[in-house]
Short mmCIF file of C-alpha atoms in Angstrom, two decimals:
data_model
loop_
_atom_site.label_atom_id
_atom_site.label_comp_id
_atom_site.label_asym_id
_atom_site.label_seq_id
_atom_site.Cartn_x
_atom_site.Cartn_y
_atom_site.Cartn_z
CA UNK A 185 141.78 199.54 19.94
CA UNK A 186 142.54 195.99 21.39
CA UNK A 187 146.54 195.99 21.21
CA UNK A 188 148.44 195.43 18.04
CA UNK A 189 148.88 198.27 15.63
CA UNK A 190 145.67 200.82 15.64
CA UNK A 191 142.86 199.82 13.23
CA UNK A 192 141.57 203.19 13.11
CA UNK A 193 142.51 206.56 13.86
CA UNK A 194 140.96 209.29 15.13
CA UNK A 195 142.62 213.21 14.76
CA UNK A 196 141.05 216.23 16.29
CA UNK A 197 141.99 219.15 13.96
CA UNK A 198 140.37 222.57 14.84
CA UNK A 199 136.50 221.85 15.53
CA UNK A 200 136.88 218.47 12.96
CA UNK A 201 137.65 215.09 13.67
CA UNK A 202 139.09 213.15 11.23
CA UNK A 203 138.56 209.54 11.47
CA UNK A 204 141.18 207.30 9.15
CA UNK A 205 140.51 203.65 8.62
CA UNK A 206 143.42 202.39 8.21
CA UNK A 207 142.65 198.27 7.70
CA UNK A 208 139.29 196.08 6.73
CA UNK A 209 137.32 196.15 9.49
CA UNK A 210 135.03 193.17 10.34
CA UNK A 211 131.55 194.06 12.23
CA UNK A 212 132.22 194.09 15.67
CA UNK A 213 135.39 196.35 14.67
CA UNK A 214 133.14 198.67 13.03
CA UNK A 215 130.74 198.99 15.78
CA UNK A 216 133.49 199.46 18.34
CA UNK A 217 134.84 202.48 15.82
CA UNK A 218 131.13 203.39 16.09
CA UNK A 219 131.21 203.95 19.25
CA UNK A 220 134.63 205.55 19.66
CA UNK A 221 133.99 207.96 17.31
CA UNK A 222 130.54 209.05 18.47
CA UNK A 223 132.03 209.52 22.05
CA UNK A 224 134.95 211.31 20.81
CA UNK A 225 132.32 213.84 18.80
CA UNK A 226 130.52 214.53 22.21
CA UNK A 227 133.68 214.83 23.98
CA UNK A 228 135.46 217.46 21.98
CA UNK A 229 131.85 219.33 20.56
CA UNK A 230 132.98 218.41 17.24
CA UNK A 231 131.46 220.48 14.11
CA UNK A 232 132.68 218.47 11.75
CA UNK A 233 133.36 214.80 11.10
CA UNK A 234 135.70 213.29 8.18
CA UNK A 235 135.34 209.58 7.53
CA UNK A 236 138.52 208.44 5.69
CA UNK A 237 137.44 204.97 4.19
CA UNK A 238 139.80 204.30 1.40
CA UNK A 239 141.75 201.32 3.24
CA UNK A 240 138.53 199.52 3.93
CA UNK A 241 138.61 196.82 1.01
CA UNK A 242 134.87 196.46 0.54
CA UNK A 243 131.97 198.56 1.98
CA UNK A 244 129.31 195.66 1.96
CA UNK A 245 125.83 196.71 3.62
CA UNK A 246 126.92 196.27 7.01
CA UNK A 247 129.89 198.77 6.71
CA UNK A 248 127.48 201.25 4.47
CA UNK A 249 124.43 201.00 7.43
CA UNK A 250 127.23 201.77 10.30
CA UNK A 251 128.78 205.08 7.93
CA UNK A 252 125.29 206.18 7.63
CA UNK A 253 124.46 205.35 11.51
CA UNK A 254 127.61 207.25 12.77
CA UNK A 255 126.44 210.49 10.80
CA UNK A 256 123.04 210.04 12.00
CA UNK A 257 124.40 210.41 15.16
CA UNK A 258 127.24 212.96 14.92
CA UNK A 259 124.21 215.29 12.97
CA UNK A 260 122.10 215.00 16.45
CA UNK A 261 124.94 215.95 18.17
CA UNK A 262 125.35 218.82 15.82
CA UNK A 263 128.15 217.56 14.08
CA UNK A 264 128.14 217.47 10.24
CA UNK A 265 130.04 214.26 8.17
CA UNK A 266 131.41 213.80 5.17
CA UNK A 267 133.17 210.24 4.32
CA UNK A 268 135.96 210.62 1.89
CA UNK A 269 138.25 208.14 -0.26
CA UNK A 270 135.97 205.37 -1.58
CA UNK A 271 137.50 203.93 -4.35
CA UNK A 272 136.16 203.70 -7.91
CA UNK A 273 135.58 199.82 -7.56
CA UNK A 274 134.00 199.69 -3.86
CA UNK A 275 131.62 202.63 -5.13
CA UNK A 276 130.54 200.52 -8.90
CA UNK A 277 129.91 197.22 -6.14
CA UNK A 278 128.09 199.75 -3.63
CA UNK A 279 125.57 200.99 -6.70
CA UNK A 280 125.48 197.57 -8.07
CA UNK A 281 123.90 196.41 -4.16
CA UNK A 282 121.79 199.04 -4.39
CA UNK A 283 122.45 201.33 -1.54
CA UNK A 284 124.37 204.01 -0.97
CA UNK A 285 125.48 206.48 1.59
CA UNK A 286 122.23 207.74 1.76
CA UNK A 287 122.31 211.78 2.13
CA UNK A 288 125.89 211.40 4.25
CA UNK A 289 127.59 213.87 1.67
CA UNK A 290 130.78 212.57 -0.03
CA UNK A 291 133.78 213.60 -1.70
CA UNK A 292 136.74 212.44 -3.41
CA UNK A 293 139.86 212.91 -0.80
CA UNK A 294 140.25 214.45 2.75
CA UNK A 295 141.30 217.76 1.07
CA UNK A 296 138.17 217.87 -0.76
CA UNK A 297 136.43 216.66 2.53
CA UNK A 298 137.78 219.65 5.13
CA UNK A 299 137.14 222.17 1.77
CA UNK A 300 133.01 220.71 1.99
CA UNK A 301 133.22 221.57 5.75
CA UNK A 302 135.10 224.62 5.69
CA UNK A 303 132.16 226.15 2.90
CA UNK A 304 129.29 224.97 5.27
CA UNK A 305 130.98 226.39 8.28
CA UNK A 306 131.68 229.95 6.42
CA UNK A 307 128.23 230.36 4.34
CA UNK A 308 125.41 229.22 7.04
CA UNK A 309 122.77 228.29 4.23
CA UNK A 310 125.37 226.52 1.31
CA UNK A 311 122.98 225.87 -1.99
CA UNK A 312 125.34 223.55 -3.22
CA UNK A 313 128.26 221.28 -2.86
CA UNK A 314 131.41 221.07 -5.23
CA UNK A 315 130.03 217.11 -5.91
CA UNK A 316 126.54 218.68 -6.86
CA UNK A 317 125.25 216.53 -3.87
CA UNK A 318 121.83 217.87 -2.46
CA UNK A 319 122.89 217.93 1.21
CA UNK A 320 120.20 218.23 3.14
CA UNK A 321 121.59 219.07 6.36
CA UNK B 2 152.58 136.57 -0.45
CA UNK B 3 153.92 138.86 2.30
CA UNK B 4 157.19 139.56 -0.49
CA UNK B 5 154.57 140.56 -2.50
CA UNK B 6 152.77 143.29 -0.73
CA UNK B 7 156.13 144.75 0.48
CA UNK B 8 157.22 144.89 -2.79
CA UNK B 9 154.27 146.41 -4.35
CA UNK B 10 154.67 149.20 -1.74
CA UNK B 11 158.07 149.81 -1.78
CA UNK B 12 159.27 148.60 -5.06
CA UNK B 13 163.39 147.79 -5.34
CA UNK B 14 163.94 149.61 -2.07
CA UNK B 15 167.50 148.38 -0.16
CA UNK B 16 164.88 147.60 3.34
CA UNK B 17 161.89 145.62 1.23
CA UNK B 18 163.44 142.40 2.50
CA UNK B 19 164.51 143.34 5.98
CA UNK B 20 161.25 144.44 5.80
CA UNK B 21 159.34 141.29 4.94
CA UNK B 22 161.09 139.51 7.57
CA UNK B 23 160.39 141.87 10.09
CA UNK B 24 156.65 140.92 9.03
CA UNK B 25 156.88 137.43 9.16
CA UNK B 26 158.71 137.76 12.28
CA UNK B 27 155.58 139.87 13.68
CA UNK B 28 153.19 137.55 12.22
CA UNK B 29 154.85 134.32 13.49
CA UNK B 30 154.74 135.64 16.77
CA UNK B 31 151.30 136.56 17.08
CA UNK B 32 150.12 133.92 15.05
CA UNK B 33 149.07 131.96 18.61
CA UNK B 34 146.75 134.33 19.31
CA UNK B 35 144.74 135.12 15.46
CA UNK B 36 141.81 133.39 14.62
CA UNK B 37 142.38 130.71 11.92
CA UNK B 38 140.73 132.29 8.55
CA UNK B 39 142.26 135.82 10.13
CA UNK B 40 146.02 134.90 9.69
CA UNK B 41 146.27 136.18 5.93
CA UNK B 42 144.64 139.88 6.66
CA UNK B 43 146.90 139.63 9.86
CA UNK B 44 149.81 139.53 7.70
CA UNK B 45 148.81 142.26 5.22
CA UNK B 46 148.09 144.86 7.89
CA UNK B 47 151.14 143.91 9.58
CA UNK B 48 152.95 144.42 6.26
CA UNK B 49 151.64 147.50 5.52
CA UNK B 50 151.57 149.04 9.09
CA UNK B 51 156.03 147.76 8.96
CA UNK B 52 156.23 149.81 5.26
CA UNK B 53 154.56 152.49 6.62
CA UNK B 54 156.48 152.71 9.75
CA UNK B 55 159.42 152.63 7.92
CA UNK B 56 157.97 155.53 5.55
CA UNK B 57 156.90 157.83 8.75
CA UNK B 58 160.77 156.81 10.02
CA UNK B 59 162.62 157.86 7.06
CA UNK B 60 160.35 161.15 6.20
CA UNK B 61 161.19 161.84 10.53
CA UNK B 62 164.56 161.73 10.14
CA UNK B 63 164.60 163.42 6.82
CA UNK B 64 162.94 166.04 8.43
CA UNK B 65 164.76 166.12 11.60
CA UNK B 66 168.15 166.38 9.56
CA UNK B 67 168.87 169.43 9.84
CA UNK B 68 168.61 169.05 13.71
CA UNK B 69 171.93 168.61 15.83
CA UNK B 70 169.62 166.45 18.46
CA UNK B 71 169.01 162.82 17.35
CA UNK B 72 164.95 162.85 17.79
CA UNK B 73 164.19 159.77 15.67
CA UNK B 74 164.96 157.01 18.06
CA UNK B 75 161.10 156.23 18.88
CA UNK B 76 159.89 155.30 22.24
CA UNK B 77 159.64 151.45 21.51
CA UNK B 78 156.98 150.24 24.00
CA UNK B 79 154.41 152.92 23.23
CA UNK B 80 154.85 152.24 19.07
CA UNK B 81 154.36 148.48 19.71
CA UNK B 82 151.11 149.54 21.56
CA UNK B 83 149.90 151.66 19.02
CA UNK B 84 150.57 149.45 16.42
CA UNK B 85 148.89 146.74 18.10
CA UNK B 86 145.76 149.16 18.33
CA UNK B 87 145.84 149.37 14.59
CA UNK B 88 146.32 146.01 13.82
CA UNK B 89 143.24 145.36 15.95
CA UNK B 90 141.29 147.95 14.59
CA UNK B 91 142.01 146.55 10.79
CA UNK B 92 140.93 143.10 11.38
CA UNK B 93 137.85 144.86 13.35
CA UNK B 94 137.04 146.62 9.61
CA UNK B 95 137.92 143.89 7.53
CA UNK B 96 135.26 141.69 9.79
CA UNK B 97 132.29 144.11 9.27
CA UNK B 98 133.14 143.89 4.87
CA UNK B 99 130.68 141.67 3.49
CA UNK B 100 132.10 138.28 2.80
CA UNK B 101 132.35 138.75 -0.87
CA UNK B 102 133.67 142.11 -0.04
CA UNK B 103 136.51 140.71 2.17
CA UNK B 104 137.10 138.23 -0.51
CA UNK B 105 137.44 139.95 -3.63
CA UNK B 106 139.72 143.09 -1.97
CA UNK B 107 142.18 140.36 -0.22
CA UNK B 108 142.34 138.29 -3.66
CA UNK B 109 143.36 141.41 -5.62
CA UNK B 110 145.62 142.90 -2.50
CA UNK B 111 147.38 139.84 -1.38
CA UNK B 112 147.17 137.10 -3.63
CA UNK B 113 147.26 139.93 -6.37
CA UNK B 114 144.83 138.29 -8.59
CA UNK B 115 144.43 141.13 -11.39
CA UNK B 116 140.62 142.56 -11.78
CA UNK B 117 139.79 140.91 -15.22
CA UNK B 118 140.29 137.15 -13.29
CA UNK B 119 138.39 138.70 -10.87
CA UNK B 120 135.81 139.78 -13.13
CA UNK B 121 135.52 136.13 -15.18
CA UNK B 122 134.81 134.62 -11.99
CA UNK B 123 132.23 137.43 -10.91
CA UNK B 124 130.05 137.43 -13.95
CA UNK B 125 130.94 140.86 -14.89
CA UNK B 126 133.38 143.43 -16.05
CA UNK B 127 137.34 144.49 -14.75
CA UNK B 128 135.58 147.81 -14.83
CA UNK B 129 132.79 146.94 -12.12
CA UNK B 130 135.70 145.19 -10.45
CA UNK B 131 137.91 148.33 -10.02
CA UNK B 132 134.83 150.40 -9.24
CA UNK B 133 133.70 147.83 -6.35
CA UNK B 134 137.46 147.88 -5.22
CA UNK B 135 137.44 151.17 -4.32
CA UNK B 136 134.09 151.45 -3.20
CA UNK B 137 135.32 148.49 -0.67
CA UNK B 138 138.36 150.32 0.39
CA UNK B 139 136.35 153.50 0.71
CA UNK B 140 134.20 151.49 3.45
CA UNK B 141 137.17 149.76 4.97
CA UNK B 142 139.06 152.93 5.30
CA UNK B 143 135.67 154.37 7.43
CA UNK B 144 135.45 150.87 9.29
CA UNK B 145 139.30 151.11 10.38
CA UNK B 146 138.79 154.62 11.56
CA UNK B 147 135.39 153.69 13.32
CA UNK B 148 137.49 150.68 14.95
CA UNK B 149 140.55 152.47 15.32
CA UNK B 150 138.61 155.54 17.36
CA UNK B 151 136.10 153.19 19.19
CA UNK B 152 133.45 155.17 17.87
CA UNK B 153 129.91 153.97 17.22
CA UNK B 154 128.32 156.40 14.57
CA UNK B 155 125.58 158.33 16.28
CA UNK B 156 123.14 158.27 13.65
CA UNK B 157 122.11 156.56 10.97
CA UNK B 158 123.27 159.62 8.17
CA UNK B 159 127.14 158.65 9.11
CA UNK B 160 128.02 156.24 7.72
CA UNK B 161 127.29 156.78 3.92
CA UNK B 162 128.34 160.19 4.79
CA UNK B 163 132.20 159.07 5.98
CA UNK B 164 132.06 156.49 3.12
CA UNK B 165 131.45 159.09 0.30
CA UNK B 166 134.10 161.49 1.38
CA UNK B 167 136.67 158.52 1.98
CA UNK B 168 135.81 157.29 -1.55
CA UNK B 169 136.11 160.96 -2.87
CA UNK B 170 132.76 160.64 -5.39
CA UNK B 171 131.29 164.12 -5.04
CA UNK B 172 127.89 163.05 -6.63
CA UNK B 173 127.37 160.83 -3.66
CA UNK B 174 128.65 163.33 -0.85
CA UNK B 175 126.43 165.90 -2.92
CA UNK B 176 123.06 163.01 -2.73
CA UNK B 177 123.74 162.26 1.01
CA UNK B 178 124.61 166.10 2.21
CA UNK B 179 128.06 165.26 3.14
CA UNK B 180 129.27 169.02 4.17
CA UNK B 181 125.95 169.40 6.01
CA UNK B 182 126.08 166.74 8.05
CA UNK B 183 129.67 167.59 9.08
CA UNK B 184 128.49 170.86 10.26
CA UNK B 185 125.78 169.35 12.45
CA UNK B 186 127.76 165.95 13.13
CA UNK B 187 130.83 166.40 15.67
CA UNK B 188 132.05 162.71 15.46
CA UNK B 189 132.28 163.13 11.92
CA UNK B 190 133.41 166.10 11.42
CA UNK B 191 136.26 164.76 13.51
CA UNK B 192 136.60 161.39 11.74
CA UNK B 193 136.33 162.51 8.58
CA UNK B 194 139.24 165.21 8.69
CA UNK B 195 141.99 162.25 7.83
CA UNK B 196 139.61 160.83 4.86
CA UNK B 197 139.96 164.73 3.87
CA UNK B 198 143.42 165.23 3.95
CA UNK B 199 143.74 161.60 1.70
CA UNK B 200 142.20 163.17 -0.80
CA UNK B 201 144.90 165.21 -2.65
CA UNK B 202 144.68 168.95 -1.67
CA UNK B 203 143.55 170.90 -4.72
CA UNK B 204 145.07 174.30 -4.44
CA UNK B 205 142.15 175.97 -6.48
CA UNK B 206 140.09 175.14 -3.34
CA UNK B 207 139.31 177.26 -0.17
CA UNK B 208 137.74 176.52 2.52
CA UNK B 209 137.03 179.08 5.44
CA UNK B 210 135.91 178.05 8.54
CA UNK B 211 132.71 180.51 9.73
CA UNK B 212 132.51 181.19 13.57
CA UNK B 213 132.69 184.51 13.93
CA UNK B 214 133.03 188.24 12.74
CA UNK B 215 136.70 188.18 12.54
CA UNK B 216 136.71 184.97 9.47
CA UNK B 217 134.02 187.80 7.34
CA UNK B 218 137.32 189.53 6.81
CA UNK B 219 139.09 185.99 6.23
CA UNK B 220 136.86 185.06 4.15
CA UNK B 221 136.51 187.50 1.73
CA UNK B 222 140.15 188.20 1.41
CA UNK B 223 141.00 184.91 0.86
CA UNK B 224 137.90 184.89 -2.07
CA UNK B 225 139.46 187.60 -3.57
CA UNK B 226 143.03 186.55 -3.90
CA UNK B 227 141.69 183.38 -5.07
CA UNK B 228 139.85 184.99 -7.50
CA UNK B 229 143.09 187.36 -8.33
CA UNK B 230 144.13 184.09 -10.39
CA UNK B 231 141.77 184.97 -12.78
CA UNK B 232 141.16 187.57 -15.39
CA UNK B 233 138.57 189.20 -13.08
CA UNK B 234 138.95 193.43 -12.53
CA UNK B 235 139.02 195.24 -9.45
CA UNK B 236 135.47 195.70 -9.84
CA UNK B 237 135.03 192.32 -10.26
CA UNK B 238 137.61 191.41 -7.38
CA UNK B 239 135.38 193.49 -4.82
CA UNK B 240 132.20 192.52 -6.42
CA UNK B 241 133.09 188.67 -5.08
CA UNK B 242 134.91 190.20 -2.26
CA UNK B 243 131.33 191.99 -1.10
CA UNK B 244 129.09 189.31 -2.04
CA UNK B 245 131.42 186.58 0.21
CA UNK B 246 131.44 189.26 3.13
CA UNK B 247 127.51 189.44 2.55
CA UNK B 248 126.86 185.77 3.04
CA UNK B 249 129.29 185.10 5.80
CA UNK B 250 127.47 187.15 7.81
CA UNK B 251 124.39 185.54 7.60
CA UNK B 252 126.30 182.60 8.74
CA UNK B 253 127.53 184.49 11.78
CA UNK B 254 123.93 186.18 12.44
CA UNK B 255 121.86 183.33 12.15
CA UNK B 256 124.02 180.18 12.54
CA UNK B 257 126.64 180.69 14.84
CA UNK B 258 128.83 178.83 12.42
CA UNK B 259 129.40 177.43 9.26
CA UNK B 260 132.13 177.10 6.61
CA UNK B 261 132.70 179.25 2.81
CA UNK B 262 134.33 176.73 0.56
CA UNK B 263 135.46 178.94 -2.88
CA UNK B 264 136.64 177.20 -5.55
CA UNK B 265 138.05 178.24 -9.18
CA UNK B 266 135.91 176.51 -12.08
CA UNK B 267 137.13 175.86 -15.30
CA UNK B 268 134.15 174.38 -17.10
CA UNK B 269 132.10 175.53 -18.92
CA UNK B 270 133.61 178.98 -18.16
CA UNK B 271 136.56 180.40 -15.87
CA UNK B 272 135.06 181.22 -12.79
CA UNK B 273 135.09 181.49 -8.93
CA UNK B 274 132.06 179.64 -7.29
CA UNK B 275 131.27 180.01 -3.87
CA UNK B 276 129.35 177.96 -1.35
CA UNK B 277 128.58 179.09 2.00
CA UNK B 278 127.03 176.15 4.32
CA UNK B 279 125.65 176.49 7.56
CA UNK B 280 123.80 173.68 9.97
CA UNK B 281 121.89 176.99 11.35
CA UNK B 282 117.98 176.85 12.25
CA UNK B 283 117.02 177.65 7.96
CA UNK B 284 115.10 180.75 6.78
CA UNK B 285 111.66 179.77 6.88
CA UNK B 286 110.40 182.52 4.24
CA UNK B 287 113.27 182.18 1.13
CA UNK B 288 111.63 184.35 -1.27
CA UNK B 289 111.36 186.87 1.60
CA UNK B 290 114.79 187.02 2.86
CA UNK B 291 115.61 187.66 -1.23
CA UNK B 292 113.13 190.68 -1.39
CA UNK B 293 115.33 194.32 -1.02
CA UNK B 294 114.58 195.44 2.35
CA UNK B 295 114.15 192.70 4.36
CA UNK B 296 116.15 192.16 7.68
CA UNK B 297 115.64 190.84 10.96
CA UNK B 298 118.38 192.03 12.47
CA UNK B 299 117.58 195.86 11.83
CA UNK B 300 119.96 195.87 8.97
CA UNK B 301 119.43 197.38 5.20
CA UNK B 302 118.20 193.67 4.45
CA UNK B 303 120.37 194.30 1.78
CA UNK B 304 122.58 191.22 2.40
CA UNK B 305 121.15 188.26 0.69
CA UNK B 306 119.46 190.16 -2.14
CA UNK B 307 122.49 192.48 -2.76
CA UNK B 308 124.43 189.35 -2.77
CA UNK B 309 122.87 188.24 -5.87
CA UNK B 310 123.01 191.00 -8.03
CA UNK B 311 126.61 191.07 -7.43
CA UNK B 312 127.47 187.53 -8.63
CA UNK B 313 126.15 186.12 -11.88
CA UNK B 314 124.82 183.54 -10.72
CA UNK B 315 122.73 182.67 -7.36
CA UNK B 316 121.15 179.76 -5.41
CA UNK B 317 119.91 179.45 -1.96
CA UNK B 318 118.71 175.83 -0.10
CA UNK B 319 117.16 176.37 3.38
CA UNK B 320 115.65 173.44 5.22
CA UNK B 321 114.05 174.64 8.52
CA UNK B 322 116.15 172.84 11.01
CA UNK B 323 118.99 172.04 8.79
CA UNK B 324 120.49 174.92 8.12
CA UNK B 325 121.00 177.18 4.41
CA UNK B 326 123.93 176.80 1.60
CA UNK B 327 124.30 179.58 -0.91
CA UNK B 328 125.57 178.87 -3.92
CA UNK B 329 127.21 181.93 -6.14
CA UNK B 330 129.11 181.97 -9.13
CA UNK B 331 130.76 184.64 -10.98
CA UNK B 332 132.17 183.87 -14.38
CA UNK B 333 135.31 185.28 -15.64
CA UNK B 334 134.21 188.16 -18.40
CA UNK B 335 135.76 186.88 -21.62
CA UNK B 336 135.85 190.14 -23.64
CA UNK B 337 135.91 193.08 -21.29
CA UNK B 338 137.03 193.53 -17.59
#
């Protein structure tokens, strides 16, 4: 992003993008990923978007509102998100703030993650997701 | 008397009398030029300012040891000047004590008359004695640096301020808003980072500068690895590490800047306390910046209140104009966690 090693990646695989965070990111950092990303999903007509956020050491409600802003934005652009890898202790302090990830579906690694995509692309009209998660995309 | 205070500072050491004769020396020269009743605080300073260049020398070459190039040789003309400025700016401090002041700190300093003598001829106790010692050389130390800076204190706040850090009494930098006033005072903020660094650093104290997005991250990683000392979990580690990043922001948002002082307790409990300060414009509705929900920034408005269900304990101060300090403790868990 601004020199020095890269605070975030971001991997096109097939019609995904996967998106690593690879350090705590402070605000302006996560706006500028904001950005990035959401131009990167318009430039490549991503389908799906996987937002790997186990490195970031606390999702406080600035990090949570941007997560739920990028797949706001990647679903108008038709693109569907999942953010994988919290950890068990940055989800207990996320439920004990009292917000969440709002409907952005979830799950527990980036294998689990592409799996979630991969059903919704196949079956057009999914009933369910392997977390039991009521998407309602 | 000079023997005396050399001695008292330096104990046996080989130099103490080179040392007091390199005083007298000093003081014999200048003597021409010192007012009358000024001679005898003349000769401590000059005493003390000799010991401590011969401190600063020694801990320079000890330092510089390891260095093939010679670097201790000072350049002479520029010392002399300096110390001249601080001789000056000593008798300017000692002038502005209050005669009784000036009287009872150079009887115990130079004519070392012990505090209970001092006391009999007072009326009161050694105790009181000690306690109005320091007290004295709390304001002295704050007069020398006024002098010593040419600085006249800009408002009226400033000096009690710079007196209760230099004497180190928290109550009274708590009763006069000491940290506050640094954040919205630039001459003392400036003066009053050597009556800081007096003060022993305690290692179980942080503070964290605030000026921008990039210390949120500081700040809450160095909470947490302070807090790592303790018997706190994970959770518990990114619980503090959350609420810190929560409240640092609001310093960023609304203030500009401020500082996040966290600090291990011990009593009653183990625990982390932290205090974020800012000399920002104040939240003129409290109760609704705590309600779930409320931002003014088009954020969850999740900060403040989210803060305090995370810690265990939570207290916020706002004074329109003078900025907010939240106050947040978590308390080590004694049987779980």
């Amino acid at each position: 992003m601004n020199g020095g090693p890269a605070l975030v990646s971001i991997l096109r695989q097939g019609s995904n993008l996967i998106a690593s965070v690879h350090t705590a990111l402070d605000d302006s950092q996560l706006v500028r990923f904001e950005h990035d990303l959401v131009e990167q999903i318009g430039e490549h007509r991503s389908q799906g978007v996987i937002i790997d956020v186990a490195a970031l050491d606390v999702i406080d409600s600035f990090a949570a509102l941007t997560l739920r802003r990028i797949a706001e934005m990647a679903r108008l652009s038709g693109a569907r998100t999942v953010i994988v890898g919290i950890p068990p202790d940055v989800a207990f302090t996320m439920a004990r703030l009292g917000m969440g990830t709002a409907e952005v579906p979830t799950a527990l690694d980036l294998e689990e993650g592409l799996r979630l995509l991969a059903e919704h692309a196949t079956g057009s009209h999914p009933t369910h997701s392997p977390s039991g998660a009521e998407p309602d995309w | 008397m000079v023997r005396r205070i050399v001695h008292a500072r330096v104990g046996a050491h080989p130099s103490a009398d080179d040392l007091v004769q390199e005083t007298l020396t000093r003081v014999l020269a200048a003597s021409a030029t010192i007012e009358p009743g000024m001679l005898e605080p003349y000769a401590i300073v000059t005493a003390r300012n000799v010991v401590a260049s011969m401190w600063r020398d020694a801990d320079r070459k000890r330092r510089n040891q390891h260095r093939v190039l010679d670097l201790s040789t000072p350049d002479a003309p520029e010392t002399q000047i300096v110390q001249g400025e601080e001789q000056s700016a000593m008798a300017t401090a000692l002038a502005r004590l209050s005669e009784r002041e000036r009287r009872t700190l150079l009887d115990h300093e130079v004519a070392g008359t012990d505090t209970r003598t001092l006391a009999e001829r007072e009326g009161s106790s050694a105790g009181a004695v000690a306690a109005q010692l320091n007290r004295t050389r709390a304001r002295l130390r704050v007069e020398y640096l006024l002098a010593l800076e040419q600085v006249q204190p800009p408002t009226e706040r400033c000096r009690p301020v710079l007196i209760a850090l230099s004497s180190g009494d928290q109550r009274r930098q708590r009763e006069v808003h000491a940290a506050q006033h640094l954040l919205e005072c630039d001459p003392c903020a400036r003066l009053s980072r050597p009556l800081l660094e007096r003060g022993q650093q305690r290692d179980d104290t942080l503070r964290i500068p605030v000026t921008g997005d990039p210390d949120i991250v500081a700040a809450r990683v160095a909470a947490r690895e302070l807090a790592a000392r303790l018997r706190f979990g994970t959770s518990d580690l990114t619980l503090i590490a959350t609420a810190v990043s929560e409240v640092c922001r609001n310093i960023v948002r609304f203030a500009g800047s401020g500082e996040v002082v966290v600090e291990l307790l011990e009593t009653p409990r183990r625990g982390i306390r932290v205090v974020a300060r800012d000399g920002g414009p104040g939240i003129p509705d409290v109760e609704r910046a705590l309600d779930d929900g409320f931002s003014t920034y088009g954020g969850l408005g999740l900060g403040l209140p989210g803060a305090r269900r995370l810690m265990d304990e939570f207290a916020i101060v706002s004074e329109a104009g003078h900025g907010t300090t939240v106050t947040m403790t978590k308390w080590e868990r004694t049987n779980d966690g």
